[in-house]
Tab-separated table of C-alpha atoms in Angstrom:
chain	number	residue	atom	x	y	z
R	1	UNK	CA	22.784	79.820	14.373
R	2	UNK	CA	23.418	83.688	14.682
R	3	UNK	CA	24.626	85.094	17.990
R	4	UNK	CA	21.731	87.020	18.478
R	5	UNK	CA	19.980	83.300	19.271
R	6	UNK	CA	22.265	82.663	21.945
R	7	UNK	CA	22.746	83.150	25.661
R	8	UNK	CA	25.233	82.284	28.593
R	9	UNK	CA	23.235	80.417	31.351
R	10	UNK	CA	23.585	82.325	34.549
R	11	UNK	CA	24.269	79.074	36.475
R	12	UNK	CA	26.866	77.709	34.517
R	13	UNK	CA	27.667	80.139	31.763
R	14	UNK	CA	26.632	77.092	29.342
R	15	UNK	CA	25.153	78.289	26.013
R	16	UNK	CA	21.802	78.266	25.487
R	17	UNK	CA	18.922	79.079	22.760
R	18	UNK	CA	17.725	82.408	23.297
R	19	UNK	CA	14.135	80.547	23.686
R	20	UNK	CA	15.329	77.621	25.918
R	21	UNK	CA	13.095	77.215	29.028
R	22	UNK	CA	16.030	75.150	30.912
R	23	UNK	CA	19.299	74.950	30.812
R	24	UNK	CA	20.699	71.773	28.747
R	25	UNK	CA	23.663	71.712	30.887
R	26	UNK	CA	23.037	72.321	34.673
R	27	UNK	CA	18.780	71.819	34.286
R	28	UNK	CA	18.247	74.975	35.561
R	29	UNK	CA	15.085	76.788	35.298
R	30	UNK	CA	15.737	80.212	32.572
R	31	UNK	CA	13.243	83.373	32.512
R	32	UNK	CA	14.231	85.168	29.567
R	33	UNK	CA	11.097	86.689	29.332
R	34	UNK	CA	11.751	88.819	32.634
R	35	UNK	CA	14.306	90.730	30.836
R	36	UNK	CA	13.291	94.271	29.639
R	37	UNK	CA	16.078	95.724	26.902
R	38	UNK	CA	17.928	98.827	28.890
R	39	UNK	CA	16.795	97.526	31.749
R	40	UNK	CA	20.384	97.637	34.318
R	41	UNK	CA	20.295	95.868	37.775
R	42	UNK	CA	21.696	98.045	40.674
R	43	UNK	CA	25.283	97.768	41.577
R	44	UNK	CA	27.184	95.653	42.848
R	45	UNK	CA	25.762	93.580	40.595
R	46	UNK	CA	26.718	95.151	37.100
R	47	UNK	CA	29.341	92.497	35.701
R	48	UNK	CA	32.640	92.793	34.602
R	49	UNK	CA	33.571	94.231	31.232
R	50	UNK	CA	35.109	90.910	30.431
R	51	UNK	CA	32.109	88.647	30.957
R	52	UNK	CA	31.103	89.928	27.636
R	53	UNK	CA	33.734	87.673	26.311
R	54	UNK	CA	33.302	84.135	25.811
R	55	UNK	CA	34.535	81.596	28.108
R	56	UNK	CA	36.547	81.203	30.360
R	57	UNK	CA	35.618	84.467	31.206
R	58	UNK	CA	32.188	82.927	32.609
R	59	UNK	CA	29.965	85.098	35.046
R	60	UNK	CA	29.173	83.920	38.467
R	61	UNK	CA	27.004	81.328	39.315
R	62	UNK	CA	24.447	83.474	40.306
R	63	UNK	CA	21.672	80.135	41.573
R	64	UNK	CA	18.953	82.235	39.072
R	65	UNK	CA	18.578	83.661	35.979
R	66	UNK	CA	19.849	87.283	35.698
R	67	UNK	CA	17.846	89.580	33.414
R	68	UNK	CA	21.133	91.588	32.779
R	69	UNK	CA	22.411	88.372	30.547
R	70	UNK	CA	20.363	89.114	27.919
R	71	UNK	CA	23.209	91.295	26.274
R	72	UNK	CA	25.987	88.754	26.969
R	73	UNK	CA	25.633	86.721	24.012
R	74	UNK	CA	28.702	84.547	22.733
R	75	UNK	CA	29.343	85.313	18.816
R	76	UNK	CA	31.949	81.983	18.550
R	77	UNK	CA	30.638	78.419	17.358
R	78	UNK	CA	28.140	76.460	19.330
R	79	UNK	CA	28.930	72.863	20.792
R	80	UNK	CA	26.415	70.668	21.563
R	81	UNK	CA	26.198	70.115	25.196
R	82	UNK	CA	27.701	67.364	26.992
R	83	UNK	CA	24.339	65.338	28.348
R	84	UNK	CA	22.828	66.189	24.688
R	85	UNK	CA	25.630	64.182	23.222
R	86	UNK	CA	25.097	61.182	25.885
R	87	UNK	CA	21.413	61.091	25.016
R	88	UNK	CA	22.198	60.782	21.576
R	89	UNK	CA	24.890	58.055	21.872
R	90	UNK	CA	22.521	55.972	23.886
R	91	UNK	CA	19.968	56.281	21.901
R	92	UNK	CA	22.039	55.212	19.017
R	93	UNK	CA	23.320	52.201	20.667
R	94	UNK	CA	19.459	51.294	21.568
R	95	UNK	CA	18.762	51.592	17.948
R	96	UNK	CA	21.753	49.679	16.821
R	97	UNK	CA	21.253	46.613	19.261
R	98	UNK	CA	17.580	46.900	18.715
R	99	UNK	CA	18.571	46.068	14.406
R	100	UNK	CA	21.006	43.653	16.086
R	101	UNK	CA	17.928	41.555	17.780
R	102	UNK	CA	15.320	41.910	15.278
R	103	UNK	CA	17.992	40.515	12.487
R	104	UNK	CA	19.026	37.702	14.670
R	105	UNK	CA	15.241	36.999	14.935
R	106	UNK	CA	14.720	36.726	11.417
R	107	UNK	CA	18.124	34.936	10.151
R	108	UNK	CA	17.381	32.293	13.118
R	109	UNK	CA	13.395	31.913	11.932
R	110	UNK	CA	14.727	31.164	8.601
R	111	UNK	CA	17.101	29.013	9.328
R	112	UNK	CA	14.377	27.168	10.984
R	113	UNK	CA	12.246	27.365	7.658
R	114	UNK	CA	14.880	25.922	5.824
R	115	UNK	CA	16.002	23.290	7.898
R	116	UNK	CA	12.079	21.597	8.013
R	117	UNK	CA	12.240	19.136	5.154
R	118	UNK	CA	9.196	19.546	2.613
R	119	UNK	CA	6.960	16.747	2.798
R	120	UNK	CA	6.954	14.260	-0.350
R	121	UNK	CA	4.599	11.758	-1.785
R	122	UNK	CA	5.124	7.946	-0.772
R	123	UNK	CA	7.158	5.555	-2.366
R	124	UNK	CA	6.079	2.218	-3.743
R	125	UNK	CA	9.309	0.058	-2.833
R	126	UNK	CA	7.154	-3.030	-4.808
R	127	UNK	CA	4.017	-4.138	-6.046
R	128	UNK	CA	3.760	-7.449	-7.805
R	129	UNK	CA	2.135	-10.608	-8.357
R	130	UNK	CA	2.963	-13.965	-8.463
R	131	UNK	CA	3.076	-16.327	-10.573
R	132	UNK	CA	2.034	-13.571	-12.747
R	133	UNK	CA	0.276	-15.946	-15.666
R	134	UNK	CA	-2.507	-18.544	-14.332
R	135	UNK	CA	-4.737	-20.478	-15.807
R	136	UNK	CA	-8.395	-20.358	-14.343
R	137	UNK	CA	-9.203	-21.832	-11.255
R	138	UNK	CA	-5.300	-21.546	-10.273
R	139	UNK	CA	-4.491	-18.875	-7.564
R	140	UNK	CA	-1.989	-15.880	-7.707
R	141	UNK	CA	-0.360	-14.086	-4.813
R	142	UNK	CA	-0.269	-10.035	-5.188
R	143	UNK	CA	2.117	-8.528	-2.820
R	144	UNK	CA	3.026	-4.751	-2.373
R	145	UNK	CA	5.207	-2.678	-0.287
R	146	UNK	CA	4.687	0.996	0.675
R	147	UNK	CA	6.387	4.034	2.776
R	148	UNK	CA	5.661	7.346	3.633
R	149	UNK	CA	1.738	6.939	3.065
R	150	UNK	CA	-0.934	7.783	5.739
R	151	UNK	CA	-3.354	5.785	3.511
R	152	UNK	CA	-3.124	2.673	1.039
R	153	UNK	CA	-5.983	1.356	-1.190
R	154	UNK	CA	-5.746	-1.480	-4.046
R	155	UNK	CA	-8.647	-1.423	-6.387
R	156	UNK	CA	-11.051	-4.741	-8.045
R	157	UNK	CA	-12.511	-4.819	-4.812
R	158	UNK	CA	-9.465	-5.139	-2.467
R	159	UNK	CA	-9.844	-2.087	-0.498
R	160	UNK	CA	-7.759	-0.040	2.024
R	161	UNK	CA	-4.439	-2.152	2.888
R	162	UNK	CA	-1.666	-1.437	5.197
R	163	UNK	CA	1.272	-0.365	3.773
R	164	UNK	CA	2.594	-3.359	3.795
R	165	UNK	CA	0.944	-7.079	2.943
R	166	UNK	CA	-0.279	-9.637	0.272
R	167	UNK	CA	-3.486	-10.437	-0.676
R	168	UNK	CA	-4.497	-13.769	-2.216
R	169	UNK	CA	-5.776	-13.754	-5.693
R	170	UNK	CA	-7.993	-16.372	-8.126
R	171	UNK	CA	-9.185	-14.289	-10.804
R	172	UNK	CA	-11.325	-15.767	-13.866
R	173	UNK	CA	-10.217	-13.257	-16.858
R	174	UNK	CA	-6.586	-11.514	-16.904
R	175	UNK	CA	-6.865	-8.761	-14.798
R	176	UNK	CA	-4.822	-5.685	-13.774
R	177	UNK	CA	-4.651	-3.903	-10.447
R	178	UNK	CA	-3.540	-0.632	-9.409
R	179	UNK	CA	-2.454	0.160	-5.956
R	180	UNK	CA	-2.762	4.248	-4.907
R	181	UNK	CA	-0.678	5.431	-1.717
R	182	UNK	CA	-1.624	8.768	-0.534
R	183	UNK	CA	-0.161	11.266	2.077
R	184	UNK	CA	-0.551	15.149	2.970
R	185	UNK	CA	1.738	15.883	-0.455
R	186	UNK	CA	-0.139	13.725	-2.723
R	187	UNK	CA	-0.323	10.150	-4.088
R	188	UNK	CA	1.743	7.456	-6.151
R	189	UNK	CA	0.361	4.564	-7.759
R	190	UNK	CA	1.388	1.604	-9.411
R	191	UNK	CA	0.079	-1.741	-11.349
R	192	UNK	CA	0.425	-5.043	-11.958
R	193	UNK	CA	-1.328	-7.842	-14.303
R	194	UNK	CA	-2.471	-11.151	-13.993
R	195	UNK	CA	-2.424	-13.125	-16.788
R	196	UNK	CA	-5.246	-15.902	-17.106
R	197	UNK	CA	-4.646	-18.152	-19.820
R	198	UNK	CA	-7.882	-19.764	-21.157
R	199	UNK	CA	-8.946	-23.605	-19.630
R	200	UNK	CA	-9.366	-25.975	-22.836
R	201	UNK	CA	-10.001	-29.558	-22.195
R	202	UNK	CA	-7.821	-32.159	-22.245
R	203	UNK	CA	-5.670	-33.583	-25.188
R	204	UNK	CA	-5.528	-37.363	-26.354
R	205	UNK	CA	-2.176	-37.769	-27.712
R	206	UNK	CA	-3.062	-40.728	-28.190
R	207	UNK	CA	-4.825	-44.392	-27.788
R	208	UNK	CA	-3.971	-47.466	-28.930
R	209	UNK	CA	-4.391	-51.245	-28.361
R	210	UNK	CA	-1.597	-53.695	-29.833
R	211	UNK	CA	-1.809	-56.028	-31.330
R	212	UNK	CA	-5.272	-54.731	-32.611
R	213	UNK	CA	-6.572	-58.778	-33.390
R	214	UNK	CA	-6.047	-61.704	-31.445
R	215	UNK	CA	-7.335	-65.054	-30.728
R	216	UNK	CA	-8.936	-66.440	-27.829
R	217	UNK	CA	-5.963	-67.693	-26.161
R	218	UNK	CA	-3.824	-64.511	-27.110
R	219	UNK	CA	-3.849	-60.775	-24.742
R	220	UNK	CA	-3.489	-57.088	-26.318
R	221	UNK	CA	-2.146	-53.631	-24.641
R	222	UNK	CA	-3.505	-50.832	-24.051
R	223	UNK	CA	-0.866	-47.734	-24.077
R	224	UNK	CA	-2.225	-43.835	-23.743
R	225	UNK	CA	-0.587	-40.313	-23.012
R	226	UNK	CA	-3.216	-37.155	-22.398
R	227	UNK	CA	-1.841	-34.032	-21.239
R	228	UNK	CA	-4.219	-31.322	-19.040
R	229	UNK	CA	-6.607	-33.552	-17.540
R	230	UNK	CA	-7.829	-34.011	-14.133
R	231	UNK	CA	-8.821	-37.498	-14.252
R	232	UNK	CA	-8.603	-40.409	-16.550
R	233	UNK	CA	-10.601	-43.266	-16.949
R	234	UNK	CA	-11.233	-46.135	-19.220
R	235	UNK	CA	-13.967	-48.391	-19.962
R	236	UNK	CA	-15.198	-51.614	-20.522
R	237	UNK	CA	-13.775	-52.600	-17.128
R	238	UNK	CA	-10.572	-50.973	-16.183
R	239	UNK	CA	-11.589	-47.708	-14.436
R	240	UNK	CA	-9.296	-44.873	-13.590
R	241	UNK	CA	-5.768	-44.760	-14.851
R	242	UNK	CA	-2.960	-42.187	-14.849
R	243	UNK	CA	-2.672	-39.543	-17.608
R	244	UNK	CA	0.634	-41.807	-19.188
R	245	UNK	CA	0.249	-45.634	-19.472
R	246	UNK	CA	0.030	-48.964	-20.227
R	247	UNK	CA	-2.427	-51.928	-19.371
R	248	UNK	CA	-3.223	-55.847	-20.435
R	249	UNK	CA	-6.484	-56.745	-21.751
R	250	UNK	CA	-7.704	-60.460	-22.419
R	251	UNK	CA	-11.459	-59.814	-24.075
R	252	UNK	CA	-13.067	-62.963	-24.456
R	253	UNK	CA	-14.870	-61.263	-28.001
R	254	UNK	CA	-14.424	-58.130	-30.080
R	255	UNK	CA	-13.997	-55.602	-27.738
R	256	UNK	CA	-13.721	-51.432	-27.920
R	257	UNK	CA	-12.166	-49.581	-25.378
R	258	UNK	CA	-12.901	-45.642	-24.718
R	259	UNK	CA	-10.458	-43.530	-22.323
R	260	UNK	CA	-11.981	-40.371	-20.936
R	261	UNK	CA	-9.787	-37.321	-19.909
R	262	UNK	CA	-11.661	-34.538	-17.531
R	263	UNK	CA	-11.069	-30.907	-16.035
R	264	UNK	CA	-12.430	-27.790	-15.552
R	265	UNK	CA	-13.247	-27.215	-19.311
R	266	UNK	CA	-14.272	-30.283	-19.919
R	267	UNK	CA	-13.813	-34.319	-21.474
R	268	UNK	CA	-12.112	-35.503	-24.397
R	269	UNK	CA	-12.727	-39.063	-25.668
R	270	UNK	CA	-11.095	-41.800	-27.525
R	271	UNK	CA	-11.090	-45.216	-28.541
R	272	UNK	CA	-9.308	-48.422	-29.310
R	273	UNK	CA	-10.621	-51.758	-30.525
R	274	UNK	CA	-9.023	-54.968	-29.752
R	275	UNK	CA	-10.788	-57.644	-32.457
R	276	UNK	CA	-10.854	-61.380	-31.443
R	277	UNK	CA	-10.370	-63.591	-34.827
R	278	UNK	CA	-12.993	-66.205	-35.258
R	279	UNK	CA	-15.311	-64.334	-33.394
R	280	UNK	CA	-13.968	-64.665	-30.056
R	281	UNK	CA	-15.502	-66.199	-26.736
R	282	UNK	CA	-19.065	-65.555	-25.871
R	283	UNK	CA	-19.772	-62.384	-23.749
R	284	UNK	CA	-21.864	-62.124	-20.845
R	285	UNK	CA	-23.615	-58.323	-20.860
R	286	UNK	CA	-25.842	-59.265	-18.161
R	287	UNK	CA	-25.793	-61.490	-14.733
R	288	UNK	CA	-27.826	-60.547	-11.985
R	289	UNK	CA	-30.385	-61.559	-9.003
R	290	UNK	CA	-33.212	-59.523	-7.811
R	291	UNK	CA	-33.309	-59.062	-4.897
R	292	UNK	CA	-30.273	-59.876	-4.019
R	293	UNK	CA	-30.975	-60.289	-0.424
R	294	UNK	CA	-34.089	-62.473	0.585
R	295	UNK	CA	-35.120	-64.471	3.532
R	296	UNK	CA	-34.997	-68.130	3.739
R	297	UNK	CA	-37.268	-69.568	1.400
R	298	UNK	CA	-38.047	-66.624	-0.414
R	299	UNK	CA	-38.313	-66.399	-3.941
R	300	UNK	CA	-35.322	-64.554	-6.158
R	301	UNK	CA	-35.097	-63.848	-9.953
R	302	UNK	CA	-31.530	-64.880	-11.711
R	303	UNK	CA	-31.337	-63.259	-14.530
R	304	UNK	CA	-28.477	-63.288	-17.817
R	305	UNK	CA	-27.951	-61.650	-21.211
R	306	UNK	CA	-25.652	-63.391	-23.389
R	307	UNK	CA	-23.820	-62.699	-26.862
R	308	UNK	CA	-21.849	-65.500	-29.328
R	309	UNK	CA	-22.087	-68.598	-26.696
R	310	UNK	CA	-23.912	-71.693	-28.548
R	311	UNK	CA	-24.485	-73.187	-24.703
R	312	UNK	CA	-24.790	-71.496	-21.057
R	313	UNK	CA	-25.414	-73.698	-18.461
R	314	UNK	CA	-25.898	-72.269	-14.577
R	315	UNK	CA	-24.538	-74.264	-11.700
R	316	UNK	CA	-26.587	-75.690	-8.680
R	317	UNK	CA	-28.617	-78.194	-10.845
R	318	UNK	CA	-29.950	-75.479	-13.236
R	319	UNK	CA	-28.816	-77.030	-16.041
R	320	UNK	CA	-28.786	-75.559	-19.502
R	321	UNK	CA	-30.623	-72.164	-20.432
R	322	UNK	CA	-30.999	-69.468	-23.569
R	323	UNK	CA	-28.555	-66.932	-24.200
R	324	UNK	CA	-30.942	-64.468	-22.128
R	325	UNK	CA	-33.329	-65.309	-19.761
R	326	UNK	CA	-34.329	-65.904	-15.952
R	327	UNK	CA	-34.975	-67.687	-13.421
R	328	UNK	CA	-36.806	-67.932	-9.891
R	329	UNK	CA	-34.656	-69.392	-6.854
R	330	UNK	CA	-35.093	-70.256	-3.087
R	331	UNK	CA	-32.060	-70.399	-1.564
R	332	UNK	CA	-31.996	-71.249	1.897
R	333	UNK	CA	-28.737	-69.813	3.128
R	334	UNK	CA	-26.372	-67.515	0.966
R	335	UNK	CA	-24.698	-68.622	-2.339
R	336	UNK	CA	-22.938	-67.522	-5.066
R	337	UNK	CA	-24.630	-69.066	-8.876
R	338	UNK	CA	-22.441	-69.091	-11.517
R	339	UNK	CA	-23.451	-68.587	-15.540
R	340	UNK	CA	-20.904	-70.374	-18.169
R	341	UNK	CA	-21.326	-69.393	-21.498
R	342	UNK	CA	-19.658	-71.637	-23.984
R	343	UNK	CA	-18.819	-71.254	-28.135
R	344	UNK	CA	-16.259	-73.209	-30.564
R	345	UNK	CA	-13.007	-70.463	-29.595
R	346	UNK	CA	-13.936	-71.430	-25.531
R	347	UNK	CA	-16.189	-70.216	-22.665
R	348	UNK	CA	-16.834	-67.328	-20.265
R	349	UNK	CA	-18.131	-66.842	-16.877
R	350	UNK	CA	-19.704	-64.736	-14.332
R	351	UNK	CA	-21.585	-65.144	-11.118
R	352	UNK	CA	-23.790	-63.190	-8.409
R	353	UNK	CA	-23.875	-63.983	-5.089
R	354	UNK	CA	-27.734	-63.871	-2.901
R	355	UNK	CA	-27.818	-63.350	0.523
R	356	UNK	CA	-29.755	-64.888	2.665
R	357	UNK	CA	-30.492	-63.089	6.615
């Protein structure tokens, strides 16, 4: 800045733009524009030769602007004043602890960012099924165990679950089912099968009667194995058995026997014939009485069918009859008639009892 730009404040003797309005030392109020060039104030008030000079050679402090100052310039280098330099030193240090607080700010905010853990999909700790091969009609049990999910859902008609459970199962074909756990970051699903093995009926291993022939005095047995059935039964006149065994028969003739194994899918049937050399004793297919419940003195039928007897002869006085017929009764209290049929390898018998009220 050229001398010509600069002035000695008449307060202080500070320096001062030619164009400053105040003082930036003392605050004091300048009126350059008072001053008129050649214009010379009226002793005593001329200065010294020496003010001319630069400091210390400072003019009085005068308490107002002198118009005579104009000409008293200072030509050496200009410092910046004292309260300028304050200003600027506070404003610095506003402007450095102003950086200070807004980079705090953001290293704590993302600090903060960082430390929130992302959200992640659930996790299926288990899904399965048990036993996991059935065969239909049997029951499964399908169990499952979930974390992290705000919703669970297993399909084939299950539905929403909680996140942790079983659900019983009795499907009909094999069948696989999915189970889908969902939350806010997505979903994770997993499967499992049930097998269902195909229902067939039963096997016969097998069925057999030994010794296949005897006579009339002689018995055979019966001896069976069946796997997969239910329920077992054999006929003429032994009923229901267990899936393995063994039974005595005594047939008074010829005689076949037919086991029947049942389930779900089904019978299976076989047979086994015990054969009575000579023929065998007579057999009686039928023996009944009809009613059989009457009042005293009121008339029932007896009636027979019989096969191979050459005599059969009914008790109570009836004497001899046919190998099939009937007969009308009275009884007068309750009794039990009884039907012999006889051949050359021995007899047979049966009875039916009447009641009387």
């Amino acid at each position: 800045m050229s001398t010509s730009q600069m002035r000695y404040c008449p307060n202080c003797s500070a320096l001062v733009n030619a164009d400053a309005k105040f003082c930036g030392n003392c605050g004091i109020a300048l009126n350059w524009a008072a001053q008129q060039p050649g214009w010379n104030p009226p002793p005593p008030y001329h200065p010294p030769p020496q003010y001319n000079q630069p400091p210390p050679y400072s003019p009085p402090a005068w308490g107002k602007a002198n118009p005579y100052w104009q000409q008293n310039v200072y030509s050496g280098p200009v410092a910046a004043p004292e309260k300028s330099r304050s200003r600027i030193l506070l404003v610095s240090l506003l402007v450095i602890a102003l950086v200070l607080i807004i980079g705090g700010v953001i290293f704590a905010t993302s600090r903060n960012f960082s430390a929130k853990p992302a959200a992640r999909i659930p996790v299926v700790a288990s899904f399965t099924v048990a036993p996991s091969s059935i065969t239909a009609g049997q029951s499964a049990i399908l169990s499952w165990d979930v974390s992290g999910a705000t919703s669970v859902a297993i399909d084939q008609g299950i539905g929403t679950v909680s996140v942790k459970g079983y659900q019983p199962l009795s499907p009909t074909v094999t069948t696989t089912y999915t189970i889908t756990a969902t939350n806010s970051a997505g979903s994770t699903t997993a499967t499992s099968t049930v097998t269902v093995n195909k229902l067939s009926v039963p096997v016969i291993a097998g069925f057999t009667a030994e010794p296949a022939t005897i006579n009339t005095t002689q018995s055979a047995t019966l001896q069976w194995n069946i796997t997969g059935a239910t329920s077992v039964t054999i006929s003429p006149g032994i009923g229901t058995v267990s899936p393995i065994g063994t039974t005595v028969v005594s047939p008074n003739a010829t005689t076949t026997y037919t086991i029947t194994a049942t389930n779900e899918a089904g019978s299976a049937t076989a047979t086994a014939t015990v054969t009575m050399a000579g023929g065998g004793r007579p057999v009686i297919k039928t023996f009944s009485a009809d009613p059989p419940t009457v009042s005293i003195g009121q008339a029932c039928i007896l009636r027979w069918s019989v096969e191979g007897a050459t005599a059969v002869i009914l008790d109570h006085g009836l004497g001899s009859s046919g190998a099939s017929g009937s007969i009308v009764v009275y009884p007068l209290a309750t009794e039990t008639y009884v039907l012999t049929a006889i051949n050359g390898n021995g007899d047979t018998t049966g009875s039916v009892t009447i009641t009387v009220k």
